[in-house]
Every structure is written in C-alpha cells, then in structure tokens.
Short mmCIF file of N, CA and C in Angstrom, two decimals:
data_model
loop_
_atom_site.label_atom_id
_atom_site.label_comp_id
_atom_site.label_asym_id
_atom_site.label_seq_id
_atom_site.Cartn_x
_atom_site.Cartn_y
_atom_site.Cartn_z
N HIS A 1 -24.31 0.65 9.33
CA HIS A 1 -24.68 1.64 10.27
C HIS A 1 -23.81 2.91 10.20
N GLY A 2 -23.04 3.13 9.14
CA GLY A 2 -22.14 4.27 9.08
C GLY A 2 -22.79 5.55 8.69
N THR A 3 -24.10 5.52 8.43
CA THR A 3 -24.83 6.71 8.07
C THR A 3 -26.07 6.84 9.00
N GLY A 4 -26.78 7.81 8.78
CA GLY A 4 -28.13 8.01 9.61
C GLY A 4 -27.75 8.32 11.07
N ILE A 5 -28.41 7.49 11.91
CA ILE A 5 -28.24 7.73 13.33
C ILE A 5 -26.96 7.33 13.92
N PHE A 6 -26.01 6.77 13.19
CA PHE A 6 -24.70 6.30 13.65
C PHE A 6 -23.60 6.93 12.80
N PRO A 7 -23.61 8.28 12.59
CA PRO A 7 -22.61 8.90 11.65
C PRO A 7 -21.14 8.69 12.09
N ARG A 8 -20.94 8.51 13.42
CA ARG A 8 -19.56 8.49 13.91
C ARG A 8 -18.93 7.13 13.44
N TRP A 9 -19.70 6.17 12.99
CA TRP A 9 -19.15 4.90 12.62
C TRP A 9 -18.91 4.83 11.09
N GLY A 10 -19.02 6.02 10.45
CA GLY A 10 -18.78 5.96 8.97
C GLY A 10 -17.31 5.82 8.52
N VAL A 11 -17.05 6.28 7.30
CA VAL A 11 -15.68 6.08 6.71
C VAL A 11 -14.64 6.86 7.52
N GLY A 12 -14.96 8.14 7.86
CA GLY A 12 -13.96 8.99 8.59
C GLY A 12 -13.61 8.34 9.86
N TRP A 13 -14.66 7.86 10.70
CA TRP A 13 -14.36 7.25 11.98
C TRP A 13 -13.52 6.03 11.84
N ARG A 14 -13.77 5.19 10.76
CA ARG A 14 -13.02 3.93 10.51
C ARG A 14 -11.60 4.25 10.13
N LEU A 15 -11.37 5.32 9.35
CA LEU A 15 -9.99 5.69 8.93
C LEU A 15 -9.25 6.15 10.22
N ARG A 16 -9.81 7.00 10.98
CA ARG A 16 -9.23 7.40 12.25
C ARG A 16 -8.91 6.25 13.16
N HIS A 17 -9.77 5.36 13.15
CA HIS A 17 -9.44 4.07 13.97
C HIS A 17 -8.21 3.34 13.35
N LEU A 18 -8.08 3.26 12.11
CA LEU A 18 -6.84 2.62 11.53
C LEU A 18 -5.68 3.43 11.84
N GLY A 19 -5.82 4.74 11.79
CA GLY A 19 -4.68 5.60 12.26
C GLY A 19 -4.26 5.33 13.69
N ARG A 20 -5.20 5.08 14.57
CA ARG A 20 -4.82 4.89 16.04
C ARG A 20 -4.20 3.45 16.18
N LEU A 21 -4.69 2.51 15.41
CA LEU A 21 -4.07 1.18 15.42
C LEU A 21 -2.63 1.26 14.96
N ILE A 22 -2.40 1.99 13.85
CA ILE A 22 -1.03 2.13 13.37
C ILE A 22 -0.16 2.89 14.25
N ALA A 23 -0.67 3.88 15.01
CA ALA A 23 0.10 4.59 16.02
C ALA A 23 0.53 3.64 17.21
N GLU A 24 -0.38 2.69 17.50
CA GLU A 24 -0.04 1.77 18.57
C GLU A 24 1.02 0.71 18.16
N ILE A 25 0.87 0.26 16.87
CA ILE A 25 1.89 -0.59 16.35
C ILE A 25 3.23 0.06 16.23
N ASN A 26 3.20 1.32 15.74
CA ASN A 26 4.49 2.07 15.67
C ASN A 26 5.17 2.21 17.08
N SER A 27 4.36 2.53 18.01
CA SER A 27 4.94 2.73 19.35
C SER A 27 5.58 1.51 19.83
N ARG A 28 4.89 0.34 19.69
CA ARG A 28 5.40 -0.96 20.09
C ARG A 28 6.68 -1.35 19.37
N LEU A 29 6.75 -1.11 18.03
CA LEU A 29 7.89 -1.31 17.34
C LEU A 29 9.09 -0.36 17.70
N TYR A 30 8.76 0.89 17.91
CA TYR A 30 9.82 1.79 18.32
C TYR A 30 10.45 1.37 19.67
N GLN A 31 9.54 1.02 20.68
CA GLN A 31 9.93 0.64 21.96
C GLN A 31 10.91 -0.65 21.88
N THR A 32 10.51 -1.57 21.05
CA THR A 32 11.25 -2.81 20.87
C THR A 32 12.60 -2.47 20.21
N ARG A 33 12.62 -1.56 19.17
CA ARG A 33 13.84 -1.12 18.47
C ARG A 33 14.86 -0.57 19.55
N ILE A 34 14.39 0.32 20.37
CA ILE A 34 15.16 1.07 21.36
C ILE A 34 15.65 0.01 22.38
N ALA A 35 14.85 -0.92 22.86
CA ALA A 35 15.22 -1.90 23.81
C ALA A 35 16.35 -2.79 23.33
N ARG A 36 16.22 -3.12 21.96
CA ARG A 36 17.18 -4.10 21.38
C ARG A 36 18.43 -3.40 20.80
N GLY A 37 18.28 -2.05 20.69
CA GLY A 37 19.44 -1.22 20.15
C GLY A 37 19.55 -1.60 18.70
N SER A 38 18.60 -1.90 17.94
CA SER A 38 18.69 -2.23 16.53
C SER A 38 18.05 -1.13 15.74
N GLY A 39 18.31 -1.19 14.45
CA GLY A 39 17.77 -0.18 13.48
C GLY A 39 16.57 -0.71 12.83
N MET A 40 15.78 -1.56 13.43
CA MET A 40 14.62 -2.16 12.91
C MET A 40 13.53 -1.13 12.60
N ALA A 41 12.96 -1.18 11.43
CA ALA A 41 11.80 -0.45 10.97
C ALA A 41 11.21 -1.11 9.84
N THR A 42 9.96 -0.78 9.47
CA THR A 42 9.35 -1.49 8.38
C THR A 42 8.30 -0.59 7.71
N THR A 43 7.83 -0.97 6.54
CA THR A 43 6.78 -0.33 5.82
C THR A 43 5.45 -1.01 6.02
N LEU A 44 4.32 -0.37 5.61
CA LEU A 44 3.03 -0.97 5.81
C LEU A 44 2.09 -0.55 4.65
N ALA A 45 1.40 -1.52 4.19
CA ALA A 45 0.21 -1.24 3.20
C ALA A 45 -0.85 -2.11 3.80
N LEU A 46 -1.97 -1.43 4.03
CA LEU A 46 -3.08 -2.09 4.79
C LEU A 46 -4.40 -1.66 4.12
N VAL A 47 -5.32 -2.65 3.88
CA VAL A 47 -6.56 -2.45 3.38
C VAL A 47 -7.56 -2.99 4.25
N ARG A 48 -8.64 -2.25 4.61
CA ARG A 48 -9.85 -2.77 5.24
C ARG A 48 -11.00 -2.59 4.31
N LEU A 49 -11.68 -3.65 4.02
CA LEU A 49 -12.83 -3.62 3.18
C LEU A 49 -14.00 -3.17 4.01
N TRP A 50 -14.84 -2.15 3.64
CA TRP A 50 -15.95 -1.79 4.30
C TRP A 50 -17.05 -1.37 3.29
N ARG A 51 -18.12 -2.13 3.29
CA ARG A 51 -19.13 -1.82 2.42
C ARG A 51 -18.61 -1.83 0.92
N ASP A 52 -18.84 -0.84 0.25
CA ASP A 52 -18.29 -0.80 -1.16
C ASP A 52 -17.01 0.02 -1.31
N ARG A 53 -16.19 0.04 -0.22
CA ARG A 53 -14.97 0.93 -0.12
C ARG A 53 -13.81 0.08 0.31
N ALA A 54 -12.64 0.56 -0.16
CA ALA A 54 -11.39 0.10 0.30
C ALA A 54 -10.83 1.19 1.26
N LEU A 55 -10.65 0.93 2.52
CA LEU A 55 -10.06 1.90 3.41
C LEU A 55 -8.54 1.56 3.43
N VAL A 56 -7.78 2.45 3.06
CA VAL A 56 -6.31 2.20 2.73
C VAL A 56 -5.45 3.05 3.77
N ALA A 57 -4.49 2.28 4.31
CA ALA A 57 -3.55 3.01 5.20
C ALA A 57 -2.22 2.57 4.72
N HIS A 58 -1.19 3.53 4.69
CA HIS A 58 0.13 3.08 4.34
C HIS A 58 1.18 4.02 4.95
N VAL A 59 2.33 3.35 5.19
CA VAL A 59 3.62 4.08 5.60
C VAL A 59 4.75 3.51 4.78
N GLY A 60 5.47 4.39 4.25
CA GLY A 60 6.65 3.95 3.52
C GLY A 60 6.43 3.75 2.07
N ASP A 61 7.15 2.74 1.47
CA ASP A 61 7.04 2.46 0.03
C ASP A 61 6.35 1.20 -0.40
N SER A 62 5.66 0.57 0.56
CA SER A 62 4.78 -0.52 0.23
C SER A 62 3.50 0.08 -0.37
N ARG A 63 2.95 -0.46 -1.38
CA ARG A 63 1.94 0.04 -2.19
C ARG A 63 0.60 -0.64 -2.18
N VAL A 64 -0.48 0.07 -2.53
CA VAL A 64 -1.73 -0.42 -2.83
C VAL A 64 -2.14 0.02 -4.24
N TYR A 65 -2.62 -0.94 -5.10
CA TYR A 65 -3.08 -0.66 -6.41
C TYR A 65 -4.53 -1.21 -6.47
N ARG A 66 -5.27 -0.51 -7.36
CA ARG A 66 -6.64 -1.17 -7.76
C ARG A 66 -6.61 -1.37 -9.20
N TRP A 67 -6.90 -2.57 -9.58
CA TRP A 67 -7.02 -2.97 -11.00
C TRP A 67 -8.50 -3.00 -11.36
N ARG A 68 -8.89 -2.25 -12.29
CA ARG A 68 -10.34 -2.27 -12.78
C ARG A 68 -10.43 -2.24 -14.25
N GLN A 69 -11.02 -3.27 -14.83
CA GLN A 69 -11.32 -3.28 -16.18
C GLN A 69 -10.04 -3.05 -17.10
N GLY A 70 -8.93 -3.75 -16.79
CA GLY A 70 -7.80 -3.57 -17.58
C GLY A 70 -6.91 -2.39 -17.19
N HIS A 71 -7.23 -1.52 -16.26
CA HIS A 71 -6.49 -0.42 -15.90
C HIS A 71 -6.03 -0.51 -14.42
N LEU A 72 -4.70 -0.32 -14.27
CA LEU A 72 -4.09 -0.45 -12.85
C LEU A 72 -3.85 0.94 -12.46
N GLN A 73 -4.35 1.28 -11.26
CA GLN A 73 -4.19 2.65 -10.61
C GLN A 73 -3.51 2.47 -9.27
N GLN A 74 -2.42 3.21 -9.11
CA GLN A 74 -1.71 3.24 -7.86
C GLN A 74 -2.42 4.07 -6.90
N LEU A 75 -2.95 3.52 -5.75
CA LEU A 75 -3.77 4.31 -4.78
C LEU A 75 -2.95 5.01 -3.76
N THR A 76 -1.79 4.56 -3.56
CA THR A 76 -0.91 5.18 -2.55
C THR A 76 0.30 5.89 -3.20
N THR A 77 0.80 6.87 -2.50
CA THR A 77 2.06 7.56 -3.00
C THR A 77 3.16 7.18 -1.99
N ASP A 78 4.27 6.80 -2.56
CA ASP A 78 5.40 6.38 -1.64
C ASP A 78 5.83 7.51 -0.80
N HIS A 79 6.10 7.15 0.56
CA HIS A 79 6.80 8.04 1.38
C HIS A 79 8.28 7.87 1.22
N SER A 80 8.77 8.43 0.07
CA SER A 80 10.18 8.36 -0.18
C SER A 80 10.73 9.65 -0.72
N LEU A 81 12.09 9.70 -0.69
CA LEU A 81 12.74 10.94 -1.18
C LEU A 81 12.49 11.16 -2.67
N VAL A 82 12.53 10.14 -3.47
CA VAL A 82 12.29 10.32 -4.85
C VAL A 82 10.85 10.69 -5.22
N ALA A 83 9.95 10.07 -4.49
CA ALA A 83 8.47 10.54 -4.61
C ALA A 83 8.30 12.02 -4.35
N GLN A 84 8.96 12.47 -3.29
CA GLN A 84 8.94 13.94 -2.95
C GLN A 84 9.56 14.79 -4.05
N LEU A 85 10.69 14.36 -4.57
CA LEU A 85 11.34 15.07 -5.61
C LEU A 85 10.46 15.08 -6.92
N GLN A 86 9.81 13.95 -7.21
CA GLN A 86 8.98 13.92 -8.37
C GLN A 86 7.73 14.90 -8.24
N GLN A 87 7.11 14.89 -6.99
CA GLN A 87 5.99 15.80 -6.72
C GLN A 87 6.51 17.33 -6.92
N GLN A 88 7.73 17.56 -6.58
CA GLN A 88 8.24 18.98 -6.61
C GLN A 88 8.63 19.26 -8.16
N GLY A 89 8.66 18.26 -8.97
CA GLY A 89 9.05 18.46 -10.36
C GLY A 89 10.58 18.48 -10.52
N ALA A 90 11.27 18.00 -9.58
CA ALA A 90 12.78 17.87 -9.56
C ALA A 90 13.23 16.68 -10.31
N LEU A 91 12.37 15.57 -10.33
CA LEU A 91 12.74 14.32 -11.06
C LEU A 91 11.58 13.84 -11.92
N THR A 92 11.89 13.39 -13.03
CA THR A 92 10.85 12.71 -13.88
C THR A 92 10.61 11.24 -13.31
N ALA A 93 9.58 10.59 -13.74
CA ALA A 93 9.37 9.29 -13.34
C ALA A 93 10.50 8.30 -13.88
N GLN A 94 11.09 8.51 -14.94
CA GLN A 94 12.16 7.79 -15.49
C GLN A 94 13.42 7.98 -14.65
N GLN A 95 13.74 9.22 -14.20
CA GLN A 95 14.84 9.58 -13.41
C GLN A 95 14.75 8.98 -12.00
N ALA A 96 13.46 9.05 -11.48
CA ALA A 96 13.17 8.41 -10.17
C ALA A 96 13.45 6.91 -10.12
N GLN A 97 13.03 6.28 -11.30
CA GLN A 97 13.20 4.77 -11.36
C GLN A 97 14.68 4.38 -11.33
N HIS A 98 15.55 5.25 -11.81
CA HIS A 98 16.98 4.83 -11.81
C HIS A 98 17.81 5.65 -10.82
N SER A 99 17.20 6.37 -9.93
CA SER A 99 17.91 7.17 -8.96
C SER A 99 18.53 6.32 -7.92
N PRO A 100 19.76 6.55 -7.61
CA PRO A 100 20.46 5.81 -6.48
C PRO A 100 19.75 6.02 -5.13
N GLN A 101 18.93 7.04 -5.00
CA GLN A 101 18.30 7.35 -3.85
C GLN A 101 16.74 6.83 -3.75
N ARG A 102 16.43 5.92 -4.72
CA ARG A 102 15.09 5.45 -4.79
C ARG A 102 14.66 4.57 -3.60
N HIS A 103 15.60 4.06 -2.82
CA HIS A 103 15.19 3.31 -1.66
C HIS A 103 15.22 4.09 -0.33
N VAL A 104 15.44 5.38 -0.43
CA VAL A 104 15.34 6.25 0.77
C VAL A 104 13.93 6.56 1.13
N ILE A 105 13.42 5.99 2.26
CA ILE A 105 12.04 6.31 2.62
C ILE A 105 12.01 7.33 3.69
N THR A 106 10.97 8.10 3.65
CA THR A 106 10.81 9.25 4.55
C THR A 106 9.95 8.91 5.76
N ARG A 107 9.20 7.79 5.70
CA ARG A 107 8.33 7.38 6.89
C ARG A 107 8.44 5.91 6.89
N ALA A 108 8.59 5.40 8.14
CA ALA A 108 8.54 3.90 8.42
C ALA A 108 7.97 3.69 9.80
N LEU A 109 7.46 2.50 9.94
CA LEU A 109 6.93 2.06 11.24
C LEU A 109 8.10 1.67 12.19
N GLY A 110 8.19 2.30 13.31
CA GLY A 110 9.21 1.91 14.29
C GLY A 110 10.49 2.76 14.21
N ALA A 111 10.55 3.67 13.25
CA ALA A 111 11.78 4.53 13.03
C ALA A 111 11.74 5.64 14.03
N GLU A 112 10.56 6.24 14.37
CA GLU A 112 10.48 7.37 15.19
C GLU A 112 9.45 7.12 16.25
N THR A 113 9.27 7.99 17.22
CA THR A 113 8.30 7.78 18.27
C THR A 113 6.86 7.88 17.77
N THR A 114 6.66 8.66 16.71
CA THR A 114 5.32 8.76 16.10
C THR A 114 5.50 8.65 14.56
N VAL A 115 4.45 8.27 13.88
CA VAL A 115 4.40 8.18 12.52
C VAL A 115 3.12 8.66 11.97
N GLN A 116 3.08 9.27 10.83
CA GLN A 116 1.82 9.78 10.19
C GLN A 116 1.49 8.95 8.98
N PRO A 117 0.59 7.94 9.11
CA PRO A 117 0.18 7.14 8.02
C PRO A 117 -0.63 7.99 7.04
N THR A 118 -0.64 7.67 5.78
CA THR A 118 -1.61 8.22 4.84
C THR A 118 -2.86 7.34 4.87
N LEU A 119 -4.04 7.94 5.09
CA LEU A 119 -5.29 7.23 5.19
C LEU A 119 -6.17 7.68 4.10
N GLN A 120 -6.84 6.71 3.31
CA GLN A 120 -7.62 7.06 2.24
C GLN A 120 -8.89 6.16 2.13
N SER A 121 -9.82 6.56 1.37
CA SER A 121 -11.00 5.75 1.13
C SER A 121 -11.19 5.75 -0.36
N HIS A 122 -11.30 4.57 -0.96
CA HIS A 122 -11.54 4.46 -2.43
C HIS A 122 -12.76 3.56 -2.72
N PRO A 123 -13.60 3.93 -3.66
CA PRO A 123 -14.72 3.07 -4.04
C PRO A 123 -14.29 1.82 -4.80
N LEU A 124 -15.07 0.83 -4.50
CA LEU A 124 -14.85 -0.47 -5.11
C LEU A 124 -16.08 -0.91 -5.99
N GLN A 125 -15.82 -1.66 -6.98
CA GLN A 125 -16.82 -2.29 -7.83
C GLN A 125 -16.66 -3.81 -7.96
N PRO A 126 -17.70 -4.60 -8.15
CA PRO A 126 -17.45 -6.04 -8.40
C PRO A 126 -16.57 -6.17 -9.62
N GLY A 127 -15.62 -7.08 -9.54
CA GLY A 127 -14.64 -7.23 -10.53
C GLY A 127 -13.27 -6.59 -10.36
N ASP A 128 -13.27 -5.58 -9.40
CA ASP A 128 -12.02 -4.90 -9.06
C ASP A 128 -11.08 -5.95 -8.41
N LEU A 129 -9.74 -5.77 -8.52
CA LEU A 129 -8.74 -6.42 -7.86
C LEU A 129 -7.94 -5.33 -7.05
N LEU A 130 -7.62 -5.71 -5.82
CA LEU A 130 -6.69 -4.91 -5.04
C LEU A 130 -5.36 -5.66 -4.95
N LEU A 131 -4.29 -4.94 -5.13
CA LEU A 131 -2.89 -5.49 -5.08
C LEU A 131 -2.25 -4.70 -3.97
N LEU A 132 -1.68 -5.35 -3.04
CA LEU A 132 -0.85 -4.81 -2.02
C LEU A 132 0.48 -5.43 -2.21
N CYS A 133 1.52 -4.61 -2.16
CA CYS A 133 2.84 -5.18 -2.48
C CYS A 133 3.99 -4.34 -1.87
N THR A 134 5.12 -4.96 -1.66
CA THR A 134 6.35 -4.23 -1.25
C THR A 134 7.05 -3.84 -2.50
N ASP A 135 8.19 -3.04 -2.35
CA ASP A 135 9.02 -2.57 -3.46
C ASP A 135 9.79 -3.64 -4.01
N GLY A 136 9.77 -4.82 -3.40
CA GLY A 136 10.32 -6.01 -4.04
C GLY A 136 9.62 -6.37 -5.43
N LEU A 137 8.33 -6.04 -5.47
CA LEU A 137 7.53 -6.20 -6.69
C LEU A 137 7.58 -4.96 -7.61
N SER A 138 7.08 -3.83 -6.90
CA SER A 138 6.96 -2.63 -7.66
C SER A 138 8.22 -2.00 -8.17
N GLY A 139 9.33 -2.32 -7.49
CA GLY A 139 10.62 -1.82 -7.94
C GLY A 139 11.34 -2.68 -9.03
N MET A 140 10.80 -3.88 -9.30
CA MET A 140 11.37 -4.87 -10.19
C MET A 140 10.68 -4.87 -11.58
N ILE A 141 9.34 -4.70 -11.51
CA ILE A 141 8.54 -4.85 -12.71
C ILE A 141 7.63 -3.59 -12.94
N ASN A 142 7.55 -3.17 -14.17
CA ASN A 142 6.76 -1.97 -14.41
C ASN A 142 5.25 -2.08 -14.31
N VAL A 143 4.51 -1.00 -14.21
CA VAL A 143 3.06 -1.02 -13.98
C VAL A 143 2.42 -1.84 -15.09
N GLN A 144 2.87 -1.63 -16.38
CA GLN A 144 2.24 -2.40 -17.45
C GLN A 144 2.28 -3.85 -17.30
N ALA A 145 3.47 -4.37 -16.90
CA ALA A 145 3.65 -5.83 -16.62
C ALA A 145 2.82 -6.30 -15.47
N ILE A 146 2.66 -5.50 -14.51
CA ILE A 146 1.77 -5.85 -13.32
C ILE A 146 0.36 -5.98 -13.82
N SER A 147 -0.02 -4.91 -14.53
CA SER A 147 -1.45 -4.92 -15.06
C SER A 147 -1.65 -6.08 -15.92
N ASP A 148 -0.74 -6.36 -16.84
CA ASP A 148 -0.99 -7.57 -17.81
C ASP A 148 -1.11 -8.83 -16.99
N SER A 149 -0.29 -8.99 -15.96
CA SER A 149 -0.42 -10.18 -15.15
C SER A 149 -1.69 -10.34 -14.46
N LEU A 150 -2.21 -9.27 -14.02
CA LEU A 150 -3.51 -9.26 -13.25
C LEU A 150 -4.69 -9.48 -14.26
N ASP A 151 -4.52 -9.18 -15.53
CA ASP A 151 -5.55 -9.18 -16.48
C ASP A 151 -6.03 -10.54 -16.93
N ASP A 152 -5.34 -11.58 -16.62
CA ASP A 152 -5.73 -12.95 -17.02
C ASP A 152 -6.99 -13.40 -16.15
N ALA A 153 -8.10 -13.27 -16.72
CA ALA A 153 -9.32 -13.63 -16.09
C ALA A 153 -9.45 -15.11 -15.61
N GLY A 154 -8.66 -15.99 -16.25
CA GLY A 154 -8.72 -17.36 -15.91
C GLY A 154 -7.94 -17.69 -14.60
N GLN A 155 -7.30 -16.74 -14.04
CA GLN A 155 -6.52 -16.98 -12.79
C GLN A 155 -7.27 -16.69 -11.53
N ASP A 156 -7.03 -17.49 -10.54
CA ASP A 156 -7.48 -17.04 -9.20
C ASP A 156 -6.48 -16.19 -8.59
N CYS A 157 -6.71 -15.59 -7.45
CA CYS A 157 -5.82 -14.69 -6.77
C CYS A 157 -4.58 -15.37 -6.42
N GLY A 158 -4.53 -16.63 -6.00
CA GLY A 158 -3.29 -17.29 -5.62
C GLY A 158 -2.38 -17.33 -6.87
N MET A 159 -2.89 -17.65 -8.01
CA MET A 159 -2.08 -17.81 -9.24
C MET A 159 -1.56 -16.46 -9.62
N ARG A 160 -2.39 -15.38 -9.52
CA ARG A 160 -1.92 -14.03 -9.87
C ARG A 160 -0.71 -13.81 -8.96
N VAL A 161 -0.84 -14.02 -7.76
CA VAL A 161 0.33 -13.69 -6.76
C VAL A 161 1.52 -14.50 -7.16
N ARG A 162 1.40 -15.70 -7.50
CA ARG A 162 2.60 -16.56 -7.85
C ARG A 162 3.21 -15.97 -9.14
N ASN A 163 2.41 -15.69 -10.14
CA ASN A 163 2.85 -15.07 -11.37
C ASN A 163 3.66 -13.81 -11.12
N LEU A 164 3.07 -12.87 -10.37
CA LEU A 164 3.74 -11.64 -10.02
C LEU A 164 5.16 -11.81 -9.37
N ILE A 165 5.12 -12.75 -8.39
CA ILE A 165 6.45 -13.01 -7.78
C ILE A 165 7.38 -13.63 -8.75
N ASP A 166 6.89 -14.52 -9.58
CA ASP A 166 7.78 -15.09 -10.56
C ASP A 166 8.40 -13.98 -11.49
N LEU A 167 7.59 -13.07 -11.94
CA LEU A 167 8.01 -12.04 -12.70
C LEU A 167 9.10 -11.07 -12.06
N ALA A 168 8.93 -10.82 -10.83
CA ALA A 168 9.87 -9.99 -10.02
C ALA A 168 11.17 -10.75 -9.91
N ASN A 169 11.13 -12.15 -9.63
CA ASN A 169 12.29 -12.84 -9.47
C ASN A 169 13.04 -12.97 -10.84
N GLU A 170 12.28 -13.15 -11.89
CA GLU A 170 12.89 -13.23 -13.20
C GLU A 170 13.70 -11.94 -13.58
N ALA A 171 13.10 -10.78 -13.07
CA ALA A 171 13.65 -9.42 -13.32
C ALA A 171 14.80 -9.21 -12.39
N GLY A 172 15.16 -10.20 -11.53
CA GLY A 172 16.42 -9.96 -10.71
C GLY A 172 16.10 -10.18 -9.28
N GLY A 173 14.90 -10.06 -8.78
CA GLY A 173 14.50 -10.27 -7.38
C GLY A 173 15.46 -9.78 -6.34
N GLN A 174 15.82 -8.51 -6.46
CA GLN A 174 16.77 -7.84 -5.62
C GLN A 174 16.34 -7.43 -4.23
N ASP A 175 14.97 -7.68 -3.87
CA ASP A 175 14.51 -7.25 -2.56
C ASP A 175 13.45 -8.26 -2.14
N ASN A 176 13.00 -8.21 -0.83
CA ASN A 176 11.92 -9.08 -0.42
C ASN A 176 10.67 -8.76 -1.25
N ILE A 177 9.94 -9.81 -1.61
CA ILE A 177 8.79 -9.61 -2.50
C ILE A 177 7.63 -10.05 -1.63
N THR A 178 6.71 -9.15 -1.30
CA THR A 178 5.42 -9.51 -0.67
C THR A 178 4.31 -9.08 -1.56
N VAL A 179 3.31 -9.91 -1.86
CA VAL A 179 2.25 -9.61 -2.73
C VAL A 179 1.00 -10.22 -2.24
N VAL A 180 -0.04 -9.41 -2.21
CA VAL A 180 -1.45 -9.87 -1.83
C VAL A 180 -2.38 -9.42 -2.93
N VAL A 181 -3.21 -10.29 -3.41
CA VAL A 181 -4.27 -9.90 -4.30
C VAL A 181 -5.62 -10.17 -3.78
N LEU A 182 -6.51 -9.35 -3.85
CA LEU A 182 -7.88 -9.47 -3.30
C LEU A 182 -8.91 -9.18 -4.54
N ALA A 183 -9.75 -10.15 -4.71
CA ALA A 183 -10.78 -10.00 -5.80
C ALA A 183 -12.11 -9.52 -5.07
N ILE A 184 -12.64 -8.50 -5.64
CA ILE A 184 -13.94 -7.84 -5.11
C ILE A 184 -15.02 -8.42 -5.87
N SER A 185 -15.99 -9.08 -5.16
CA SER A 185 -17.16 -9.65 -5.90
C SER A 185 -18.49 -8.93 -5.49
#
C-alpha cells in the first residue's frame, strides 16, 4: 500500500518512522547514561526489508553491505573522523585504515541528547545478501576477504556468519565482532 491511495506509507514515510524510533532509542540511552553517570554509547546498523527494498538506518561505524553476484558494496558511510577526512581528500583509504584515529566516531547512540541517523533505501534482488557488522569485522578483514567469504554458494547464512567471525578472530580479533547475514529470495 505504499503507492496509489496510500502514498504516506511509502519508502519516505517508513524511513522517517525508523528515524523517529532511533530518536526514541537515543533518548532512552542518553537518559540512562546520565542517570548512571557512565560514558555508555553505542553504534547501530539496522535494516528493515520492505517490498523489494532494504531500508537502512545507521549511526556510528557499524556497517551495512550488499553482496550481489560476487560484488560487495558498502551501503553505509561511517560516522567517524577518518571517514570525514577521506571525504575531504585529507586521507587516502590506506592512510585511514592505519590511522591512530580510525576508532574516533562522530555519532553514537546515547552520546548526546539527539542523534542524526543516516537513512537510506536500496533496491534488492533475489540472490542478494545483506551483511550488517560492527567494526570488529570490518576493521579486521578487508572487503575482498569479506566478499570471498560470502561468495561460497554452498553455505547458509549461519555458516557465512561463523566463517566471517573466524576470519576476524584469526586476524587478531581486537574488538567485539557482531555479524548478521540475510539472504534475499
């Protein structure tokens, strides 16, 4: 019903709804952080499937990728200092990968009274895979290794997740590793 006589229920309305939900989550985390006097904050990568689209919301440096026919595309852009410096041309991808500031994030849930998530809509096709992950994965293994791991058609999503976590741990496992793989049929 997202078109025709119900246009307000389309992609834009659903993305705004995700934004409102994230604002509420942020508010509750911020209030809890203040009440406890702690420095607690977190990142978020969220996907809502709707029709033939992935509605993506993210805050921080947790990422969403789409794997399609052997090609891995990062759908999100990190909310981090090095990502900003790369966009400005002040750092190359190689420099960013080795920068001592690569873990400095510019947005996080619960860090401030408000947060601005990035909201996007991406088309999906049967056979696509969606990968949601923390920097415990993306910071430990390169995009080609992630893509190669997802490319094994004989694996189910659970096996792909286990293989990616194993690869990140073998590379040093220096951070929390969270991985979700969704297969689009």
